[in-house]
């Protein structure tokens, strides 16, 4: 008997009919003799609607209250799924994150899982129950409800798979797997039958929406295979795992893009020790996550410092940075909120020259200006104008021959 953790995303449980569809799929897995733990997201756009509602009531909702509110979205879907299974004659029980033993730190809206005590889940499984866990949430030592950040149900699922020693974590969603690029932008994009953790982590971090990066990271850390597949058909999906064969690791695997990029440049910064710390420490304290950071080589002990944040964090970041820029004698502080980024990703580019040149050449062909460039061992990212991102994805998909 295998233990399988399945996760169903918000669009897969969007209405009563879809919840019944999920119940049938869960039941099939149970009928094959498996123990099944299911993690669900909130129905459809519930989380967005709850956030909107909160802001209609209070422009600055208390973060503890907000997390408590958002956690209810997943409670709704997990109870309904349990009822759907019971209606089909299966024994099922729904558990909130707290009931499932998921302990987190107290950083509201982006809490991290600290530990899982799977005792209750195990007990229910032993009784023969299908266990349905509300995704995206946990509880602090003080018994306050927290949420794990948008898209966090993936992380709940992989974390449970780790803690229960599950054979596989299956992520069911409204797409058929991981593609070489977003198929809505590139119709010729190919589904990848398998992909390694590190490539998937870069894809997810740099914009592929199909999985939460933290979930991929956890999977890699504990070597849990993760299947990403459709909840609407039986097409095989993409397996994310550690044993991807050498032959498929030989080139660019995919193009990721992200339209949510804003840039701040502190112009004319005196180049002396401690300046970067004096800018980034307060940003960290304000809980603003910084993505790309670029500092120019200085001329006459003066340099420019550029970094990017999510568009939603631009205002807050500017409020933090402006007074600091003044106090350290920088010339000015400018921002641009109309950017996006496009990345090529693949372990094949490790130690192989020519990928950057090919990428920049392809962008030139389309007259796309590159604002910033960053790289890792297996990724090259260009920050460009937001409204050129789709063109960039298409031209890069072609340039790296990903059509198959
Ligand atoms: N419902 C939450 C969100 O929309 C968590 C999730 O779907 O994973 O972000
Ligand atoms: Mg969702």
PDB file of C-alpha atoms in Angstrom, residues 128-264:
ATOM      1  CA  UNK A 128      -9.203   4.107   6.646  1.00  0.00           C
ATOM      2  CA  UNK A 129     -10.061   7.756   6.051  1.00  0.00           C
ATOM      3  CA  UNK A 130      -9.119   9.809   3.066  1.00  0.00           C
ATOM      4  CA  UNK A 131      -7.603  12.889   4.698  1.00  0.00           C
ATOM      5  CA  UNK A 132      -8.289  16.280   3.139  1.00  0.00           C
ATOM      6  CA  UNK A 133      -6.047  19.089   4.366  1.00  0.00           C
ATOM      7  CA  UNK A 134      -6.675  22.797   3.854  1.00  0.00           C
ATOM      8  CA  UNK A 135      -3.689  24.134   1.932  1.00  0.00           C
ATOM      9  CA  UNK A 136      -1.757  27.372   2.347  1.00  0.00           C
ATOM     10  CA  UNK A 137      -1.989  27.618   6.141  1.00  0.00           C
ATOM     11  CA  UNK A 138      -0.555  26.667   9.458  1.00  0.00           C
ATOM     12  CA  UNK A 139      -0.492  27.736  13.060  1.00  0.00           C
ATOM     13  CA  UNK A 140       2.052  29.498  15.262  1.00  0.00           C
ATOM     14  CA  UNK A 141       3.193  28.414  18.706  1.00  0.00           C
ATOM     15  CA  UNK A 142       0.674  30.940  20.045  1.00  0.00           C
ATOM     16  CA  UNK A 143      -2.102  29.196  18.076  1.00  0.00           C
ATOM     17  CA  UNK A 144      -2.552  32.035  15.596  1.00  0.00           C
ATOM     18  CA  UNK A 145      -3.469  31.054  12.063  1.00  0.00           C
ATOM     19  CA  UNK A 146      -0.946  31.987   9.382  1.00  0.00           C
ATOM     20  CA  UNK A 147      -0.853  31.684   5.596  1.00  0.00           C
ATOM     21  CA  UNK A 148       2.149  30.626   3.528  1.00  0.00           C
ATOM     22  CA  UNK A 149       2.037  33.213   0.734  1.00  0.00           C
ATOM     23  CA  UNK A 150       0.104  33.194  -2.530  1.00  0.00           C
ATOM     24  CA  UNK A 151       0.171  29.811  -4.202  1.00  0.00           C
ATOM     25  CA  UNK A 152       1.257  28.242  -0.910  1.00  0.00           C
ATOM     26  CA  UNK A 153      -0.903  25.120  -1.141  1.00  0.00           C
ATOM     27  CA  UNK A 154       1.790  23.510  -3.289  1.00  0.00           C
ATOM     28  CA  UNK A 155       4.169  23.977  -0.395  1.00  0.00           C
ATOM     29  CA  UNK A 156       1.661  22.436   2.016  1.00  0.00           C
ATOM     30  CA  UNK A 157       1.381  19.400  -0.252  1.00  0.00           C
ATOM     31  CA  UNK A 158       5.102  18.802  -0.680  1.00  0.00           C
ATOM     32  CA  UNK A 159       5.767  19.423   3.015  1.00  0.00           C
ATOM     33  CA  UNK A 160       3.126  16.846   3.942  1.00  0.00           C
ATOM     34  CA  UNK A 161       4.579  14.392   1.427  1.00  0.00           C
ATOM     35  CA  UNK A 162       7.979  14.842   3.091  1.00  0.00           C
ATOM     36  CA  UNK A 163       6.698  14.484   6.608  1.00  0.00           C
ATOM     37  CA  UNK A 164       4.516  11.449   5.832  1.00  0.00           C
ATOM     38  CA  UNK A 165       7.172   9.770   3.705  1.00  0.00           C
ATOM     39  CA  UNK A 166       4.804   9.702   0.718  1.00  0.00           C
ATOM     40  CA  UNK A 167       5.843   7.922  -2.445  1.00  0.00           C
ATOM     41  CA  UNK A 168       4.976  10.888  -4.638  1.00  0.00           C
ATOM     42  CA  UNK A 169       3.368  14.297  -4.437  1.00  0.00           C
ATOM     43  CA  UNK A 170       0.908  14.832  -7.273  1.00  0.00           C
ATOM     44  CA  UNK A 171       0.020  18.422  -8.114  1.00  0.00           C
ATOM     45  CA  UNK A 172      -3.187  18.569 -10.164  1.00  0.00           C
ATOM     46  CA  UNK A 173      -3.975  21.806 -11.912  1.00  0.00           C
ATOM     47  CA  UNK A 174      -5.586  23.363 -14.984  1.00  0.00           C
ATOM     48  CA  UNK A 175      -2.571  22.787 -17.229  1.00  0.00           C
ATOM     49  CA  UNK A 176      -1.179  19.466 -18.405  1.00  0.00           C
ATOM     50  CA  UNK A 177       2.289  19.877 -16.965  1.00  0.00           C
ATOM     51  CA  UNK A 178       5.404  21.974 -17.322  1.00  0.00           C
ATOM     52  CA  UNK A 179       5.917  23.397 -20.796  1.00  0.00           C
ATOM     53  CA  UNK A 180       8.943  24.818 -22.606  1.00  0.00           C
ATOM     54  CA  UNK A 181       7.153  28.198 -22.449  1.00  0.00           C
ATOM     55  CA  UNK A 182       3.687  29.442 -21.581  1.00  0.00           C
ATOM     56  CA  UNK A 183       1.496  27.775 -24.261  1.00  0.00           C
ATOM     57  CA  UNK A 184      -0.835  30.780 -24.242  1.00  0.00           C
ATOM     58  CA  UNK A 185       2.048  32.816 -25.653  1.00  0.00           C
ATOM     59  CA  UNK A 186       3.822  30.138 -27.655  1.00  0.00           C
ATOM     60  CA  UNK A 187       1.295  27.685 -29.140  1.00  0.00           C
ATOM     61  CA  UNK A 188       4.153  25.360 -30.240  1.00  0.00           C
ATOM     62  CA  UNK A 189       5.415  25.013 -26.663  1.00  0.00           C
ATOM     63  CA  UNK A 190       6.096  21.392 -25.729  1.00  0.00           C
ATOM     64  CA  UNK A 191       5.144  19.573 -22.578  1.00  0.00           C
ATOM     65  CA  UNK A 192       8.222  18.245 -20.770  1.00  0.00           C
ATOM     66  CA  UNK A 193       7.770  14.621 -19.654  1.00  0.00           C
ATOM     67  CA  UNK A 194      10.306  15.171 -16.884  1.00  0.00           C
ATOM     68  CA  UNK A 195      12.519  17.883 -15.463  1.00  0.00           C
ATOM     69  CA  UNK A 196      15.147  18.096 -12.719  1.00  0.00           C
ATOM     70  CA  UNK A 197      14.549  20.024  -9.504  1.00  0.00           C
ATOM     71  CA  UNK A 198      17.112  22.729 -10.164  1.00  0.00           C
ATOM     72  CA  UNK A 199      15.733  23.580 -13.596  1.00  0.00           C
ATOM     73  CA  UNK A 200      12.178  23.538 -12.258  1.00  0.00           C
ATOM     74  CA  UNK A 201      13.171  25.761  -9.374  1.00  0.00           C
ATOM     75  CA  UNK A 202      14.619  28.351 -11.743  1.00  0.00           C
ATOM     76  CA  UNK A 203      11.579  28.124 -14.033  1.00  0.00           C
ATOM     77  CA  UNK A 204       9.182  28.579 -11.118  1.00  0.00           C
ATOM     78  CA  UNK A 205      11.197  31.360  -9.510  1.00  0.00           C
ATOM     79  CA  UNK A 206      11.499  33.259 -12.786  1.00  0.00           C
ATOM     80  CA  UNK A 207       7.850  33.198 -13.655  1.00  0.00           C
ATOM     81  CA  UNK A 208       6.496  29.781 -14.675  1.00  0.00           C
ATOM     82  CA  UNK A 209       3.244  29.891 -12.722  1.00  0.00           C
ATOM     83  CA  UNK A 210       2.690  26.161 -12.635  1.00  0.00           C
ATOM     84  CA  UNK A 211       4.357  25.570  -9.258  1.00  0.00           C
ATOM     85  CA  UNK A 212       5.260  27.490  -6.136  1.00  0.00           C
ATOM     86  CA  UNK A 213       9.083  27.745  -5.991  1.00  0.00           C
ATOM     87  CA  UNK A 214       9.206  26.929  -2.292  1.00  0.00           C
ATOM     88  CA  UNK A 215       7.459  23.641  -2.989  1.00  0.00           C
ATOM     89  CA  UNK A 216      10.059  22.693  -5.600  1.00  0.00           C
ATOM     90  CA  UNK A 217      12.831  23.610  -3.178  1.00  0.00           C
ATOM     91  CA  UNK A 218      11.350  21.342  -0.518  1.00  0.00           C
ATOM     92  CA  UNK A 219      10.967  18.515  -3.010  1.00  0.00           C
ATOM     93  CA  UNK A 220      14.619  18.828  -3.967  1.00  0.00           C
ATOM     94  CA  UNK A 221      15.823  19.039  -0.381  1.00  0.00           C
ATOM     95  CA  UNK A 222      14.015  15.842   0.597  1.00  0.00           C
ATOM     96  CA  UNK A 223      14.082  14.167  -2.807  1.00  0.00           C
ATOM     97  CA  UNK A 224      10.306  13.732  -3.129  1.00  0.00           C
ATOM     98  CA  UNK A 225       9.197  13.224  -6.738  1.00  0.00           C
ATOM     99  CA  UNK A 226       6.528  15.739  -7.777  1.00  0.00           C
ATOM    100  CA  UNK A 227       4.109  15.058 -10.602  1.00  0.00           C
ATOM    101  CA  UNK A 228       2.421  18.060 -12.227  1.00  0.00           C
ATOM    102  CA  UNK A 229      -0.627  17.052 -14.263  1.00  0.00           C
ATOM    103  CA  UNK A 230      -4.119  18.081 -15.293  1.00  0.00           C
ATOM    104  CA  UNK A 231      -7.075  17.471 -13.021  1.00  0.00           C
ATOM    105  CA  UNK A 232      -9.363  17.411 -16.057  1.00  0.00           C
ATOM    106  CA  UNK A 233      -7.843  14.568 -18.089  1.00  0.00           C
ATOM    107  CA  UNK A 234      -5.462  11.622 -17.757  1.00  0.00           C
ATOM    108  CA  UNK A 235      -2.618  12.962 -19.808  1.00  0.00           C
ATOM    109  CA  UNK A 236       0.690  11.911 -18.197  1.00  0.00           C
ATOM    110  CA  UNK A 237       1.978  15.292 -16.967  1.00  0.00           C
ATOM    111  CA  UNK A 238       5.527  16.263 -15.988  1.00  0.00           C
ATOM    112  CA  UNK A 239       7.566  14.468 -13.349  1.00  0.00           C
ATOM    113  CA  UNK A 240       9.938  16.659 -11.366  1.00  0.00           C
ATOM    114  CA  UNK A 241      12.639  14.502  -9.867  1.00  0.00           C
ATOM    115  CA  UNK A 242      16.335  14.093  -9.213  1.00  0.00           C
ATOM    116  CA  UNK A 243      17.193  11.359 -11.671  1.00  0.00           C
ATOM    117  CA  UNK A 244      16.735  13.061 -15.031  1.00  0.00           C
ATOM    118  CA  UNK A 245      18.913  11.321 -17.610  1.00  0.00           C
ATOM    119  CA  UNK A 246      21.974  13.053 -18.993  1.00  0.00           C
ATOM    120  CA  UNK A 247      20.761  13.097 -22.591  1.00  0.00           C
ATOM    121  CA  UNK A 248      17.816  15.352 -21.824  1.00  0.00           C
ATOM    122  CA  UNK A 249      20.025  17.748 -19.924  1.00  0.00           C
ATOM    123  CA  UNK A 250      21.756  19.023 -22.971  1.00  0.00           C
ATOM    124  CA  UNK A 251      20.272  22.383 -23.812  1.00  0.00           C
ATOM    125  CA  UNK A 252      17.904  25.144 -22.891  1.00  0.00           C
ATOM    126  CA  UNK A 253      14.902  23.453 -21.290  1.00  0.00           C
ATOM    127  CA  UNK A 254      12.490  26.299 -21.090  1.00  0.00           C
ATOM    128  CA  UNK A 255      11.715  29.993 -21.283  1.00  0.00           C
ATOM    129  CA  UNK A 256      10.192  31.648 -18.235  1.00  0.00           C
ATOM    130  CA  UNK A 257       8.707  35.105 -18.138  1.00  0.00           C
ATOM    131  CA  UNK A 258       7.290  37.453 -15.564  1.00  0.00           C
ATOM    132  CA  UNK A 259       5.357  40.663 -16.155  1.00  0.00           C
ATOM    133  CA  UNK A 260       5.572  41.790 -12.558  1.00  0.00           C
ATOM    134  CA  UNK A 261       8.822  43.729 -12.389  1.00  0.00           C
ATOM    135  CA  UNK A 262       9.515  47.231 -11.109  1.00  0.00           C
ATOM    136  CA  UNK A 263      12.944  48.805 -10.947  1.00  0.00           C
ATOM    137  CA  UNK A 264      14.454  51.318  -8.563  1.00  0.00           C
TER     138      UNK A 264
END
